[in-house]
Tab-separated table of C-alpha atoms in Angstrom:
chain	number	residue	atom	x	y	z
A	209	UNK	CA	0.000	0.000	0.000
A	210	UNK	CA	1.531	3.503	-1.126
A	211	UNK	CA	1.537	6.717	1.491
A	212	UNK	CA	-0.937	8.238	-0.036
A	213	UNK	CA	-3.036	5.040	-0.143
A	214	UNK	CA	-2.957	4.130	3.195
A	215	UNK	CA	-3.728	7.533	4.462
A	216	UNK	CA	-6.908	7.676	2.397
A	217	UNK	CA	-7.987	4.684	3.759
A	218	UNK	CA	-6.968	5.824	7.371
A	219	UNK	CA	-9.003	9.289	7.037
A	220	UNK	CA	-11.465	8.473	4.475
A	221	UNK	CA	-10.022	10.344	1.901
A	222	UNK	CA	-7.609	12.698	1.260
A	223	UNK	CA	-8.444	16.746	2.676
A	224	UNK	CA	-7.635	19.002	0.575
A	225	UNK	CA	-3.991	20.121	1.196
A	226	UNK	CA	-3.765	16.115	0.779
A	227	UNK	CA	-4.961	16.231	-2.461
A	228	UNK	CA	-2.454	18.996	-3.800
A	229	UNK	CA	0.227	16.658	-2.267
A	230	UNK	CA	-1.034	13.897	-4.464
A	231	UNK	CA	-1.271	15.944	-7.675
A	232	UNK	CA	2.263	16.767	-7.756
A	233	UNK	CA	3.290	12.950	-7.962
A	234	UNK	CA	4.403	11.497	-11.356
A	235	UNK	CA	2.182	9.168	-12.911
A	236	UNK	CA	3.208	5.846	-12.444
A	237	UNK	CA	3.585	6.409	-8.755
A	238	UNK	CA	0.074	8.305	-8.718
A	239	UNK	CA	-1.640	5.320	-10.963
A	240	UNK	CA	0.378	3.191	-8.697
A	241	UNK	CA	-0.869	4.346	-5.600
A	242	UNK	CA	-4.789	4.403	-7.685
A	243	UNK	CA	-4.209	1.020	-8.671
A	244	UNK	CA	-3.732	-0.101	-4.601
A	245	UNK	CA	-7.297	1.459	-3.519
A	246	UNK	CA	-9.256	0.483	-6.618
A	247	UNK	CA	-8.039	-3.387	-5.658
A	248	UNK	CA	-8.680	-2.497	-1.980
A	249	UNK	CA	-12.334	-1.252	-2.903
A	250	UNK	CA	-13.167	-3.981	-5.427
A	251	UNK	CA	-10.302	-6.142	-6.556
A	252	UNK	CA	-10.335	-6.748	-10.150
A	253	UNK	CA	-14.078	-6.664	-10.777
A	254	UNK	CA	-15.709	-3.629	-12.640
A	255	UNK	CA	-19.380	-3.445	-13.675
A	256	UNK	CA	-20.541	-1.996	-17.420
A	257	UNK	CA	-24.001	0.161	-17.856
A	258	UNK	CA	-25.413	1.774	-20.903
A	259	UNK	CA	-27.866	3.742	-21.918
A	260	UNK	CA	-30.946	5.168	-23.985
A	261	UNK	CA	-31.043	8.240	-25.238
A	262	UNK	CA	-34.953	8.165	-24.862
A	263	UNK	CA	-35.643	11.789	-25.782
A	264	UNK	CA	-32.823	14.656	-27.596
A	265	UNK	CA	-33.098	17.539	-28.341
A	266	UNK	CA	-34.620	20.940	-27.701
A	267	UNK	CA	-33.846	21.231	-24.086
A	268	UNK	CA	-34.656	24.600	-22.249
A	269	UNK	CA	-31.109	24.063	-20.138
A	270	UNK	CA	-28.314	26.484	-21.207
A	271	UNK	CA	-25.241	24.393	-20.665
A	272	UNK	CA	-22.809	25.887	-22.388
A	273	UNK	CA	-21.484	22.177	-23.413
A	274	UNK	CA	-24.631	20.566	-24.394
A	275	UNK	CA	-25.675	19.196	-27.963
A	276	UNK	CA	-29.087	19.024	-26.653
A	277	UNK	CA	-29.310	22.451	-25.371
A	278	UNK	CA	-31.929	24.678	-27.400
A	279	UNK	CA	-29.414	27.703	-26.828
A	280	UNK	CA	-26.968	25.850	-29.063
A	281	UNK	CA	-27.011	24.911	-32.576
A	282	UNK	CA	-25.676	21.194	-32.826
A	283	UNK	CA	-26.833	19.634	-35.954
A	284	UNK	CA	-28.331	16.662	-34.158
A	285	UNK	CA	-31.895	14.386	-34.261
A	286	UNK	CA	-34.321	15.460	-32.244
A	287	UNK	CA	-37.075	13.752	-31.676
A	288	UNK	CA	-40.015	13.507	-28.510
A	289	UNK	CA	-40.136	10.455	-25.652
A	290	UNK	CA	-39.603	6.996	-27.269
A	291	UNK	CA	-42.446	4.397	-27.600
A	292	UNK	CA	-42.402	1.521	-25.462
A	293	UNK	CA	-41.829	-0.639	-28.236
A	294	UNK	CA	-38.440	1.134	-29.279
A	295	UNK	CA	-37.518	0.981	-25.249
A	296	UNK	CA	-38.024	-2.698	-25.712
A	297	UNK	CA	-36.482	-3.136	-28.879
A	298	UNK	CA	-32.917	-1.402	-27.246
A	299	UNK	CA	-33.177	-3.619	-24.645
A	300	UNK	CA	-33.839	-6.498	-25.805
A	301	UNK	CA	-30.946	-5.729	-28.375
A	302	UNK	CA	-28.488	-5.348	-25.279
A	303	UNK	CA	-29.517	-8.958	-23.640
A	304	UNK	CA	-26.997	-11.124	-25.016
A	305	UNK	CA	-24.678	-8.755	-22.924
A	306	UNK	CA	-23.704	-9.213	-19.205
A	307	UNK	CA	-24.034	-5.773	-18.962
A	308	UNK	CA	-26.174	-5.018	-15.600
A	309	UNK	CA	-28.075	-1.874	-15.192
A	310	UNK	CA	-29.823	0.448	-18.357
A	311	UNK	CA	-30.090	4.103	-17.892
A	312	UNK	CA	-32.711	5.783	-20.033
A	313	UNK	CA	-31.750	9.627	-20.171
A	314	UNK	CA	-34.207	12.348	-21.385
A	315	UNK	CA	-33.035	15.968	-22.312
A	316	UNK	CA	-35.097	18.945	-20.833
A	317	UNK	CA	-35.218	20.117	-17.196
A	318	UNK	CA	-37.387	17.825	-15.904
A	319	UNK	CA	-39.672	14.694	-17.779
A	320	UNK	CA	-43.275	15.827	-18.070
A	321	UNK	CA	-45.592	14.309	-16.043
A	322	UNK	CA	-47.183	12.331	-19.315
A	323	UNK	CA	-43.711	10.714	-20.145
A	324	UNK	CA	-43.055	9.867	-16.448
A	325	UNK	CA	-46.155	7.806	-16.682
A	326	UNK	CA	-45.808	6.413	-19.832
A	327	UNK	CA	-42.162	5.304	-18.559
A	328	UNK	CA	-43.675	3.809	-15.168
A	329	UNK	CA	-45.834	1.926	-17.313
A	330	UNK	CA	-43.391	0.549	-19.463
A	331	UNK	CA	-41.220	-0.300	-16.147
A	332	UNK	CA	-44.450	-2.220	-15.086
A	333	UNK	CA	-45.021	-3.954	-17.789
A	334	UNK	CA	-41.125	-5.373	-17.939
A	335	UNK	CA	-41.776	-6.365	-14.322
A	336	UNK	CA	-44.967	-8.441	-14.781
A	337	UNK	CA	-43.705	-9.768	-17.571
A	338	UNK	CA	-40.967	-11.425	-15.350
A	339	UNK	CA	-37.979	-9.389	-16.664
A	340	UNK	CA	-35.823	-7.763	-13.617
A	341	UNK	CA	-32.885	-7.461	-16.266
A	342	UNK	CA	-31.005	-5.077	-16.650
A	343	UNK	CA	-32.187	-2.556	-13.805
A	344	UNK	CA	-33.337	0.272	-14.743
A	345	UNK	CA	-31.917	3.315	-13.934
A	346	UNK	CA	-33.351	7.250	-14.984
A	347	UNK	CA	-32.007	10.235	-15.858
A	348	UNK	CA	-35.060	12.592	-16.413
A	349	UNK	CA	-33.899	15.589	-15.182
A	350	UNK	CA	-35.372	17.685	-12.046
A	351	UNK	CA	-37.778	15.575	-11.023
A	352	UNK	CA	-40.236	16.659	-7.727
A	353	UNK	CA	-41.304	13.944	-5.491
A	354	UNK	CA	-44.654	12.636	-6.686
A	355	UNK	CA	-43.165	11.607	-10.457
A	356	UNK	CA	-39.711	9.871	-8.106
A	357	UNK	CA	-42.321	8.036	-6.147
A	358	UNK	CA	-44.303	7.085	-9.140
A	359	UNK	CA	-41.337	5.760	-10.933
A	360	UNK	CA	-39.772	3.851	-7.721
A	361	UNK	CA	-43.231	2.161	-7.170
A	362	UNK	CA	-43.369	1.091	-11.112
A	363	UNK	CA	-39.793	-0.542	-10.209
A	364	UNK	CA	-36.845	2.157	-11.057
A	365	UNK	CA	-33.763	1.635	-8.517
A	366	UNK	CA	-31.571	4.642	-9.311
A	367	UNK	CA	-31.766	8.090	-10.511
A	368	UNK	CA	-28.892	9.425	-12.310
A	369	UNK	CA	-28.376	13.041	-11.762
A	370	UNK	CA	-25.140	14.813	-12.444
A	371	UNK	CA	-23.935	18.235	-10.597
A	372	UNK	CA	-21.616	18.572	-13.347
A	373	UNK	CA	-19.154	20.606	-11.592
A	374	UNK	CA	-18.537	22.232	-8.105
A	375	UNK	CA	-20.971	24.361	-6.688
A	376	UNK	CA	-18.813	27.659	-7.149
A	377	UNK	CA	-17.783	26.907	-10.816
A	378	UNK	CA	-21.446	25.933	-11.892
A	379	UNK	CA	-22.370	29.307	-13.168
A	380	UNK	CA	-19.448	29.452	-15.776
A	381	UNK	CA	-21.388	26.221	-17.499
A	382	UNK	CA	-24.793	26.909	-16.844
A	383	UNK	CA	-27.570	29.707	-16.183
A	384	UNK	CA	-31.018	28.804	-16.570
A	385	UNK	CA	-30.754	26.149	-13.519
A	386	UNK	CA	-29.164	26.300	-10.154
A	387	UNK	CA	-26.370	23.545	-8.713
A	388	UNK	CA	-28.590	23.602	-5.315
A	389	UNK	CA	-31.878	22.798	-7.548
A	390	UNK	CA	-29.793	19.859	-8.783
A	391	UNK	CA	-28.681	18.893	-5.656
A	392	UNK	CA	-32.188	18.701	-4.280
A	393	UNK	CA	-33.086	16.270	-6.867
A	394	UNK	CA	-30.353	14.080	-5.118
A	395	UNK	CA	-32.115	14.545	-1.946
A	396	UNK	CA	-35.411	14.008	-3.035
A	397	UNK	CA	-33.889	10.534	-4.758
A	398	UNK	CA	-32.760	9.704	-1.796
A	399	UNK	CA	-35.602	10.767	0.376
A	400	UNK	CA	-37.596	8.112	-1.237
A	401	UNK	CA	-35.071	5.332	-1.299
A	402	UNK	CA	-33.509	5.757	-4.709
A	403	UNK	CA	-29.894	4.592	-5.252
A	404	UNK	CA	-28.204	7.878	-6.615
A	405	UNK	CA	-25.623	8.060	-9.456
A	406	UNK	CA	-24.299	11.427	-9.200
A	407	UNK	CA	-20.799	13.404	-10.359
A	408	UNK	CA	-20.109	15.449	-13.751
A	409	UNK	CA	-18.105	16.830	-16.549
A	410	UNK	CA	-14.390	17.653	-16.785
A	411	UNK	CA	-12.579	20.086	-18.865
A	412	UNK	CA	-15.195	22.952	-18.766
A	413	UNK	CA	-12.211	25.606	-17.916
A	414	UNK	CA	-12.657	24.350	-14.466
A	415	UNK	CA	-8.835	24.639	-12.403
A	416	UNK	CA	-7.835	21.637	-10.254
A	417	UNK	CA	-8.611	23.879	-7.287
A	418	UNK	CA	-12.244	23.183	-8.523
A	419	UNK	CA	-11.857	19.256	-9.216
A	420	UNK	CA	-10.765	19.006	-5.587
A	421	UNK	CA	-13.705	20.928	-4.182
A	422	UNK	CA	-16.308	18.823	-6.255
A	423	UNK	CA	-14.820	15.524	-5.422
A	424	UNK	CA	-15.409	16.622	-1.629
A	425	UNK	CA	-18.413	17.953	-2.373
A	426	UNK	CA	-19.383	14.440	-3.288
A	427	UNK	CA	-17.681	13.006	-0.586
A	428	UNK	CA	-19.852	15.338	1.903
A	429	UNK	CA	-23.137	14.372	0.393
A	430	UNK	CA	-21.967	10.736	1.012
A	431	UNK	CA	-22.250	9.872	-3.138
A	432	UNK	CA	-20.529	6.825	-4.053
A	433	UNK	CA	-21.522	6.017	-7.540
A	434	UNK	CA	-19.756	8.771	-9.593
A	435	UNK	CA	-20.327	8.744	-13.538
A	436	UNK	CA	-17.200	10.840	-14.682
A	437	UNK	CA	-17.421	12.743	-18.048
A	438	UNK	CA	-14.978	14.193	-19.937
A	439	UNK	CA	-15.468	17.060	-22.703
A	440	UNK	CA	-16.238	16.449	-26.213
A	441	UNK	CA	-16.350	19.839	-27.525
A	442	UNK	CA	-19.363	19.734	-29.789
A	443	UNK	CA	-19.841	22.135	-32.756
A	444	UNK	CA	-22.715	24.214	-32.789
A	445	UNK	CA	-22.056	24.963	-28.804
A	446	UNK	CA	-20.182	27.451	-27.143
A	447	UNK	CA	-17.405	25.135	-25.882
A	448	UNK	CA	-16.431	24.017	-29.359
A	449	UNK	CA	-13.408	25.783	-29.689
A	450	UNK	CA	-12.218	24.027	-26.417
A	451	UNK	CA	-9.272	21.647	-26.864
A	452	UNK	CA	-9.536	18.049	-26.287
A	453	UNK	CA	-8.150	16.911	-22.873
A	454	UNK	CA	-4.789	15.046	-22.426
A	455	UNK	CA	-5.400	11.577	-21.847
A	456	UNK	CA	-2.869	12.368	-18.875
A	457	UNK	CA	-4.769	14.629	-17.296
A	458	UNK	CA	-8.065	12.898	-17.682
A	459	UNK	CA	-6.253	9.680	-15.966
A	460	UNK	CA	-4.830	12.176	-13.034
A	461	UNK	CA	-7.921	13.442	-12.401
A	462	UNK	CA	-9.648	10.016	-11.738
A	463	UNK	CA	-7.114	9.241	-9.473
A	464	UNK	CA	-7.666	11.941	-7.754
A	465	UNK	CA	-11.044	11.399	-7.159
A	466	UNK	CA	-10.193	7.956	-6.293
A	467	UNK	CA	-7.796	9.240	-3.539
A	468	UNK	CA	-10.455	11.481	-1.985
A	469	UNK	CA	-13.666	8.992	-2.481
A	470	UNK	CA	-11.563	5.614	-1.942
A	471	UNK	CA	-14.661	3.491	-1.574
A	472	UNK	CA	-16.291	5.086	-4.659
A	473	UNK	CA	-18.020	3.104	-7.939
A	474	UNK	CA	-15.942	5.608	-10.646
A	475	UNK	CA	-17.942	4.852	-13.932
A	476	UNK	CA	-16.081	6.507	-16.456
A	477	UNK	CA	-18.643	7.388	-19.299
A	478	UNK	CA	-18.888	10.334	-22.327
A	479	UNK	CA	-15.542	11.180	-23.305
A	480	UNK	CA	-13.699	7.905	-23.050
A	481	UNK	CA	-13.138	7.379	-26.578
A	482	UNK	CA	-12.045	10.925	-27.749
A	483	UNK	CA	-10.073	11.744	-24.977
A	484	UNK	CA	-8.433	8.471	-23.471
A	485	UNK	CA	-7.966	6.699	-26.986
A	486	UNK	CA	-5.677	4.319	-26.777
A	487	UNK	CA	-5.103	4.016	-23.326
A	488	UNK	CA	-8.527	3.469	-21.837
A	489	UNK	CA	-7.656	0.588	-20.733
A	490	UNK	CA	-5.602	2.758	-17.600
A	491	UNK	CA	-8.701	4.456	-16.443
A	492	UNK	CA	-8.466	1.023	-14.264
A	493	UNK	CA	-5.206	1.358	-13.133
A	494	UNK	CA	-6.417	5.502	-12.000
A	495	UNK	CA	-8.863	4.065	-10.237
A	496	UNK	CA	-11.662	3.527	-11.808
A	497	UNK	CA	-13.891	0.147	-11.272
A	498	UNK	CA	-17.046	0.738	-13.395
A	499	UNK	CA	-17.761	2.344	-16.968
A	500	UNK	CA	-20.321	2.692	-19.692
A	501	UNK	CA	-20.493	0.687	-22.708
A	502	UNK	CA	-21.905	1.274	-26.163
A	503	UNK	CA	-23.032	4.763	-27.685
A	504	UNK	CA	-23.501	8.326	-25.692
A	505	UNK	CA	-26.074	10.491	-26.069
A	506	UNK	CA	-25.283	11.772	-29.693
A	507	UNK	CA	-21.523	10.439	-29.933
A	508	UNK	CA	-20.432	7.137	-30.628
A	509	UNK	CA	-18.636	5.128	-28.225
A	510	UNK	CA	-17.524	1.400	-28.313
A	511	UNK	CA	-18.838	-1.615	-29.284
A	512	UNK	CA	-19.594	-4.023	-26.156
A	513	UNK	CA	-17.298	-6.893	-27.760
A	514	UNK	CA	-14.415	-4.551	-28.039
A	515	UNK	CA	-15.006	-3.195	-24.377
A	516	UNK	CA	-14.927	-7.348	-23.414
A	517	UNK	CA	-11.677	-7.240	-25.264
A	518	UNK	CA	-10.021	-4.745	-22.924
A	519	UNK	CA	-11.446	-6.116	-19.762
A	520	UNK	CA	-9.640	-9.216	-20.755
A	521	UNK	CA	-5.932	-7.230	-21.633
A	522	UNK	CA	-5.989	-5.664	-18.660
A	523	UNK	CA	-7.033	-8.775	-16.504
A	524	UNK	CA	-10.608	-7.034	-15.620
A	525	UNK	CA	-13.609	-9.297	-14.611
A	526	UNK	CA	-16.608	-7.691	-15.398
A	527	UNK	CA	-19.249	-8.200	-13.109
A	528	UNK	CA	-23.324	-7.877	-12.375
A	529	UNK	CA	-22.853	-5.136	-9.670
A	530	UNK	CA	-20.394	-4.007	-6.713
């Protein structure tokens, strides 16, 4: 066990001063010292999710990195709240996968009250039918507390709701919304016994001062299932001039995260492909111990088979669910 290992485990987590420590480490012995509490949290074993993009497009949100985002002009499809049958028809595609939770994601601030029953009902119908695989997770924006405890008693088991960024740094990204409002969706989720995947976006101009303080920030609201993101500068958006991250930067910054959340799920999600390229296997060796597998919301990612492929190079077992 490295130092800086062993005292994250001691304290749960690195404090801040800590975490500047850590940052100024070179890689292998950061990775290194990664690599020791990823195997401490969950050995070898990672878990894969993907997900739906069940409705794009034409979202009232003004995040300044969005595709979806009506304020921006990405040449993308939009189209309104997918039919059960297409639902299915995704699903069913993903089966011969051992790939353990679905997240269907809307764009908009919040799923209208229609859709959030027409989704409940869909979620019913899988359950009487006798299918409890994959489980079903949402990402449907704000959502108040009668349309959470609608879709919890159809048979959801997590919301997914990122913060994107720390609380002080939100307004750079994003106007029309608040970070607290966003937060209180966590809360809510929670409130009524909702699992919670919650973290963000990296590379948004944000400093490291500002990773630190969001990783806490999750730490403090006790989140340990952290989807990680990491810029794809999209044309059409204000952020498209931005550049594309170092691959060495996007590893440090997982292991950072993994230093100050040491018992975290890191699922390392949009962004893999265009910004780790070929070494995306080593988001395992920063840390990380979950991902997502197949396509983003408008961006391609990889192919299940060749996601299998790297689990197996990098002596991964992929498994239902930590």
């Amino acid at each position: 066990m490295t130092p800086y290992a062993a005292l994250a485990l001691q304290n749960g987590g690195l404090n801040r001063e800590q975490a500047r420590e850590l940052l100024q480490l070179p890689e292998a012995e950061l990775l290194a010292s990664a690599t020791a509490l990823r195997e401490h949290c969950s050995g070898k074993r990672v878990e894969a999710c993907y997900i739906i993009n069940a409705k794009s497009g034409n979202c009232n949100m003004n995040c300044k990195f969005c595709s979806q985002s009506g304020f921006n002009s990405t040449d993308i499809e939009h189209y309104p709240f997918k039919s059960a049958e297409d639902l299915a028809a995704i699903i069913e595609s993903w089966e011969p996968y051992p790939v353990g939770r679905c997240g269907i994601v809307t764009s908009g601030g919040a799923l209208t009250d229609d859709d959030v029953e027409k989704l409940a009902r869909y979620i019913e119908t899988r359950s009487a039918a006798g299918k409890k695989h994959p489980r079903l997770c949402g990402s449907l924006g704000r959502l108040k507390h009668r349309a959470i405890e609608r879709l919890k008693a159809a048979g959801m088991t997590r919301l997914h709701h990122n913060l994107e960024t720390n609380e002080s740094f939100y307004p750079n990204v994003c106007t029309t919304q608040k970070w607290r409002d966003r937060l209180d969706t966590v809360h809510q989720a929670r409130e009524h016994g909702l699992s919670v995947c919650c973290g963000g976006l990296f590379g948004l101009g944000e400093s490291w001062e500002d990773r630190i303080s969001f990783a806490l920030e999750l730490r403090e609201e006790g989140i340990r299932n952290i989807p990680m993101n990491f810029l794809i500068p999209h044309p059409g958006t204000p952020m498209a001039g931005s550049p594309v991250m170092p691959p060495e930067e996007a590893l440090r910054i997982i292991a950072l995260f993994r230093h100050i959340i040491p018992d975290a799920i890191l699922r390392i999600c949009g962004g893999r492909v265009s910004v780790l390229k070929e070494r995306q296997a080593d988001m395992f060796a920063a840390g990380a111990n979950a991902f997502m597998t197949g396509n983003y919301l408008t961006v391609a990612g990889e192919t299940f088979e060749h996601d299998a492929a790297m689990l197996r190079r990098a002596g991964m077992e992929l498994v239902d669910e930590l």
